[in-house]
Amino acid sequence: ANIGGIANITDLPTDGRVHGWDTGPGNMLLDAWIKRHRGTHYDRDGAWAACGSVQPRLLAALTKHPYLQIPPPKSAGREQFNLDWLDDTLRNLGVRVDPADVQATLLELTALSLADAISRDCGEAQELYICGGGAHNSALMQRISAHLPNVRVGTTAALGIDPDWVEALAFAWLARQT
């Protein structure tokens, strides 16, 4: 899985039928929310999210996003997952949610939507290797692991590939193939 602004997975089943798609938000909302409230560009190691508590009503509202219900293949971007959507969702809740709790809930949304896509659409996945910025967020990695108890979760570093290099390597390979 690549957790950049949007989270996406590439399924590599033993039958060789490779497929991939975007699973939902990655770091995009987490980064935008912390920038708005703390003025930093990202939540280092998920520390601010770890200070908050997941809000079940907010999580339920966020997981109702129509994109999350569409079967793959599919692609997502800022047009689906952005601060305007989050602000509307918060407004529709009708209660004030502490910003740290929103951050914790956004982290849970990323972990849950990724884990749900793997459980629902990747058969009997046994291993999950994470790359991208999300691989450096230990709070996010812990939540993904918690949602996938029967899957070995780690970063692509375990395969000898720096989690920050995977996308560049993929594009280099595509360029070579053409």
CSV table of C-alpha atoms in Angstrom, one decimal:
chain,number,residue,atom,x,y,z
A,1,ALA,CA,0.0,0.0,0.0
A,2,ASN,CA,1.1,3.5,-0.7
A,3,ILE,CA,-0.1,6.1,1.8
A,4,GLY,CA,0.5,9.5,0.3
A,5,GLY,CA,-2.2,12.1,0.1
A,6,ILE,CA,-4.6,9.3,-1.0
A,7,ALA,CA,-4.1,5.7,0.1
A,8,ASN,CA,-3.9,3.1,-2.6
A,9,ILE,CA,-3.1,-0.6,-2.8
A,10,THR,CA,-1.6,-2.9,-5.3
A,11,ASP,CA,-2.8,-6.5,-4.9
A,12,LEU,CA,-0.2,-9.1,-5.9
A,13,PRO,CA,-2.0,-12.4,-5.6
A,14,THR,CA,-0.3,-15.7,-6.2
A,15,ASP,CA,-2.3,-16.2,-9.4
A,16,GLY,CA,-0.4,-13.2,-11.0
A,17,ARG,CA,-3.5,-11.1,-11.6
A,18,VAL,CA,-2.2,-7.8,-10.3
A,19,HIS,CA,-4.6,-5.0,-9.7
A,20,GLY,CA,-4.6,-1.7,-7.8
A,21,TRP,CA,-6.8,1.1,-6.8
A,22,ASP,CA,-7.2,4.1,-4.4
A,23,THR,CA,-8.8,3.1,-1.1
A,24,GLY,CA,-9.6,6.5,0.2
A,25,PRO,CA,-7.9,9.3,2.1
A,26,GLY,CA,-4.3,8.9,3.2
A,27,ASN,CA,-2.4,11.8,4.6
A,28,MET,CA,-4.3,14.6,2.8
A,29,LEU,CA,-6.9,15.3,5.4
A,30,LEU,CA,-4.5,14.7,8.3
A,31,ASP,CA,-2.0,17.2,6.9
A,32,ALA,CA,-4.6,19.8,6.1
A,33,TRP,CA,-6.3,19.5,9.5
A,34,ILE,CA,-3.0,19.9,11.4
A,35,LYS,CA,-1.9,22.8,9.2
A,36,ARG,CA,-5.2,24.6,10.0
A,37,HIS,CA,-5.0,24.0,13.8
A,38,ARG,CA,-1.3,23.7,14.5
A,39,GLY,CA,0.4,25.4,11.6
A,40,THR,CA,2.6,22.4,10.8
A,41,HIS,CA,2.7,20.5,7.6
A,42,TYR,CA,2.2,17.0,9.0
A,43,ASP,CA,1.5,15.2,12.2
A,44,ARG,CA,4.9,13.8,13.0
A,45,ASP,CA,4.6,10.1,13.9
A,46,GLY,CA,0.8,10.6,14.5
A,47,ALA,CA,1.6,12.3,17.8
A,48,TRP,CA,-1.2,14.8,17.7
A,49,ALA,CA,-3.7,12.1,16.6
A,50,ALA,CA,-2.5,9.9,19.5
A,51,CYS,CA,-3.4,12.7,21.9
A,52,GLY,CA,-7.0,12.7,20.7
A,53,SER,CA,-9.8,10.1,20.9
A,54,VAL,CA,-11.7,8.6,18.0
A,55,GLN,CA,-15.2,10.0,17.9
A,56,PRO,CA,-17.6,7.2,16.8
A,57,ARG,CA,-20.3,9.5,15.5
A,58,LEU,CA,-17.8,11.4,13.4
A,59,LEU,CA,-16.2,8.2,12.1
A,60,ALA,CA,-19.6,6.8,11.2
A,61,ALA,CA,-20.4,9.9,9.2
A,62,LEU,CA,-17.0,10.0,7.4
A,63,THR,CA,-17.2,6.3,6.5
A,64,LYS,CA,-20.6,7.0,4.7
A,65,HIS,CA,-18.7,8.8,1.9
A,66,PRO,CA,-20.0,7.2,-1.3
A,67,TYR,CA,-16.5,6.6,-2.7
A,68,LEU,CA,-15.8,4.1,0.1
A,69,GLN,CA,-18.7,2.0,-1.0
A,70,ILE,CA,-17.7,1.7,-4.7
A,71,PRO,CA,-16.0,-1.6,-5.7
A,72,PRO,CA,-12.6,-1.3,-7.4
A,73,PRO,CA,-11.1,-0.3,-9.8
A,74,LYS,CA,-11.5,3.3,-8.7
A,75,SER,CA,-9.5,6.5,-8.3
A,76,ALA,CA,-9.8,9.2,-5.7
A,77,GLY,CA,-8.4,12.7,-5.1
A,78,ARG,CA,-9.0,16.1,-3.5
A,79,GLU,CA,-12.3,16.4,-5.2
A,80,GLN,CA,-13.7,13.7,-2.9
A,81,PHE,CA,-11.7,14.1,0.3
A,82,ASN,CA,-11.0,17.7,1.3
A,83,LEU,CA,-11.5,20.2,4.1
A,84,ASP,CA,-14.8,21.4,2.7
A,85,TRP,CA,-16.2,17.9,2.9
A,86,LEU,CA,-14.8,17.5,6.4
A,87,ASP,CA,-16.2,20.8,7.5
A,88,ASP,CA,-19.6,19.9,6.1
A,89,THR,CA,-19.5,16.6,7.9
A,90,LEU,CA,-18.6,18.3,11.2
A,91,ARG,CA,-21.3,20.9,10.8
A,92,ASN,CA,-23.9,18.2,10.1
A,93,LEU,CA,-23.0,16.4,13.3
A,94,GLY,CA,-24.3,19.4,15.2
A,95,VAL,CA,-21.8,19.1,18.1
A,96,ARG,CA,-18.3,20.6,18.5
A,97,VAL,CA,-15.5,18.1,18.2
A,98,ASP,CA,-12.1,18.9,19.7
A,99,PRO,CA,-9.5,19.3,16.9
A,100,ALA,CA,-7.2,16.6,18.4
A,101,ASP,CA,-10.2,14.2,18.4
A,102,VAL,CA,-10.9,15.1,14.7
A,103,GLN,CA,-7.2,14.3,14.0
A,104,ALA,CA,-7.5,11.0,15.8
A,105,THR,CA,-10.7,10.2,13.9
A,106,LEU,CA,-9.1,11.1,10.5
A,107,LEU,CA,-6.2,8.8,11.3
A,108,GLU,CA,-8.7,6.0,12.1
A,109,LEU,CA,-10.6,6.7,8.8
A,110,THR,CA,-7.4,6.2,6.8
A,111,ALA,CA,-6.5,3.0,8.7
A,112,LEU,CA,-10.0,1.6,8.5
A,113,SER,CA,-10.7,2.4,4.9
A,114,LEU,CA,-7.4,0.8,3.8
A,115,ALA,CA,-8.0,-2.3,6.0
A,116,ASP,CA,-11.5,-2.6,4.8
A,117,ALA,CA,-10.4,-2.5,1.2
A,118,ILE,CA,-7.8,-5.2,1.8
A,119,SER,CA,-10.2,-7.4,3.7
A,120,ARG,CA,-13.0,-7.0,1.2
A,121,ASP,CA,-11.1,-7.0,-2.1
A,122,CYS,CA,-7.7,-8.8,-1.7
A,123,GLY,CA,-8.7,-12.3,-0.9
A,124,GLU,CA,-6.6,-14.0,1.8
A,125,ALA,CA,-3.9,-11.3,2.1
A,126,GLN,CA,-1.1,-12.5,4.3
A,127,GLU,CA,1.4,-9.5,4.0
A,128,LEU,CA,1.0,-5.8,3.7
A,129,TYR,CA,3.9,-3.6,2.9
A,130,ILE,CA,3.4,0.2,3.4
A,131,CYS,CA,5.3,2.9,1.5
A,132,GLY,CA,4.8,6.6,1.2
A,133,GLY,CA,4.6,9.2,4.0
A,134,GLY,CA,2.2,7.1,6.0
A,135,ALA,CA,4.9,4.5,6.5
A,136,HIS,CA,6.5,7.0,8.9
A,137,ASN,CA,3.4,7.4,11.0
A,138,SER,CA,3.7,4.8,13.8
A,139,ALA,CA,0.2,5.6,15.1
A,140,LEU,CA,-1.3,5.0,11.6
A,141,MET,CA,0.8,1.8,11.2
A,142,GLN,CA,-0.5,0.5,14.6
A,143,ARG,CA,-4.1,1.2,13.7
A,144,ILE,CA,-3.7,-0.6,10.3
A,145,SER,CA,-2.2,-3.6,12.1
A,146,ALA,CA,-5.0,-3.6,14.6
A,147,HIS,CA,-7.6,-3.7,11.8
A,148,LEU,CA,-5.7,-6.6,10.1
A,149,PRO,CA,-4.8,-9.0,12.9
A,150,ASN,CA,-4.1,-11.9,10.5
A,151,VAL,CA,-1.9,-9.9,8.1
A,152,ARG,CA,1.8,-9.2,8.7
A,153,VAL,CA,2.1,-5.4,8.3
A,154,GLY,CA,5.4,-3.6,7.8
A,155,THR,CA,7.0,-1.1,5.5
A,156,THR,CA,8.7,-1.8,2.2
A,157,ALA,CA,12.0,-1.3,4.1
A,158,ALA,CA,11.6,-5.0,5.0
A,159,LEU,CA,11.9,-5.8,1.3
A,160,GLY,CA,15.0,-3.6,1.0
A,161,ILE,CA,13.2,-0.7,-0.6
A,162,ASP,CA,13.0,2.7,1.3
A,163,PRO,CA,9.3,3.6,1.7
A,164,ASP,CA,10.0,7.0,0.2
A,165,TRP,CA,11.5,5.6,-3.0
A,166,VAL,CA,8.8,3.2,-4.2
A,167,GLU,CA,6.8,5.6,-6.3
A,168,ALA,CA,9.9,6.9,-8.0
A,169,LEU,CA,11.0,3.3,-8.7
A,170,ALA,CA,7.6,2.5,-10.2
A,171,PHE,CA,7.7,5.4,-12.5
A,172,ALA,CA,11.3,4.6,-13.5
A,173,TRP,CA,10.2,1.1,-14.4
A,174,LEU,CA,7.2,2.3,-16.4
A,175,ALA,CA,9.5,4.7,-18.3
A,176,ARG,CA,11.9,1.8,-19.1
A,177,GLN,CA,9.0,-0.4,-20.3
A,178,THR,CA,8.0,2.2,-22.8
